[in-house]
Amino acid sequence: IDRAKGFLMQGGLSEEEAVKVVCPLGFLGLRCTIERHAIQPLQKTDVLLGDNEYLVRVGLSLGSKTINPLKSSLCATSANVTKGSKRKLTDALKTIFPNTFEQAENWTEWKAKVKESSPSILILVPHTLKDRSIPTLEIGSTKLWKTGINESVVRASKDARPLVLLIGCETAVPDAPYQGFAAAFSQAGAAITVMTLSPIYESHAVSITEILVSQFRQSAQLQQTFSEALLQARRTAMAAGYAEALTLVADGDADWILIEE
């Protein structure tokens, strides 16, 4: 807080004026919900916005739609994730999904398991990189270009709408909007994709992923909205010392109600 105040003071604001300023990626991220939707192709943005800088859209009313991310899970991590961190994540997820936890070691195995069981939540702790200038996700030691993200990566049927966790370095920050992973997962059938705006240590990524999934279970028991669950997960992660939680963002409708059947 002192560092933030010092920055504001350097910018010419008095202390009284500074307290009126809210950091949208800081304290606002612990108090409010910002609903994000990736739009592709990019040209549609001008049509939607017209002469406006932003647009407020009203989604479906509460109670009209539900999502159950706790039916079954599929998890995969990059080879950059240490054995200890991977074991920690696996143990935590097996507790939450005692009979429906699956793990993939590479993208080929991942697609096979998606086809076989169409999991309700896809949990990825990937390494992100550029391969021939194309944004790429690395699982195990295998790479998947953003252009290769299709239904075979996300779901086995048109009826499936899984929740996707993409907790790696800057998974929500493409160099160009049309290169983003969010739009690709959405078009492939994901209901919601949770991503990060910042670099993140692999051990922190694992811990934040555990917090997210645990919170989804708690929120599903109370039939809370996804936005409420994400907000509480940010707070829990921040209280545990993981500042990267402030950069968690989700693409998709915030009003999905989490349920557990």
mmCIF file of N, CA and C in Angstrom, residues 3 27 144 151 161 178 194 230:
data_model
loop_
_atom_site.group_PDB
_atom_site.id
_atom_site.type_symbol
_atom_site.label_atom_id
_atom_site.label_comp_id
_atom_site.label_asym_id
_atom_site.label_seq_id
_atom_site.Cartn_x
_atom_site.Cartn_y
_atom_site.Cartn_z
ATOM 1 N N ARG A 3 3.891 1.531 -1.207
ATOM 2 C CA ARG A 3 4.506 1.677 -2.526
ATOM 3 C C ARG A 3 3.500 2.259 -3.507
ATOM 4 N N PHE A 27 -6.960 -3.732 -5.819
ATOM 5 C CA PHE A 27 -8.037 -3.847 -4.850
ATOM 6 C C PHE A 27 -9.380 -4.123 -5.525
ATOM 7 N N LEU A 144 1.452 -27.503 -28.330
ATOM 8 C CA LEU A 144 0.212 -27.329 -29.081
ATOM 9 C C LEU A 144 0.091 -25.866 -29.463
ATOM 10 N N GLU A 151 -12.125 -28.654 -30.812
ATOM 11 C CA GLU A 151 -12.994 -29.450 -29.939
ATOM 12 C C GLU A 151 -12.307 -30.699 -29.410
ATOM 13 N N ARG A 161 -19.808 -28.485 -21.877
ATOM 14 C CA ARG A 161 -19.299 -27.116 -21.726
ATOM 15 C C ARG A 161 -18.376 -27.097 -20.513
ATOM 16 N N TYR A 178 -6.062 -11.377 -31.568
ATOM 17 C CA TYR A 178 -6.530 -12.554 -32.304
ATOM 18 C C TYR A 178 -5.681 -13.783 -32.018
ATOM 19 N N VAL A 194 -10.170 -19.728 -17.262
ATOM 20 C CA VAL A 194 -9.473 -18.916 -16.258
ATOM 21 C C VAL A 194 -7.999 -18.838 -16.641
ATOM 22 N N LEU A 230 -14.719 -17.154 -8.042
ATOM 23 C CA LEU A 230 -13.424 -16.609 -8.449
ATOM 24 C C LEU A 230 -12.982 -15.490 -7.523
#
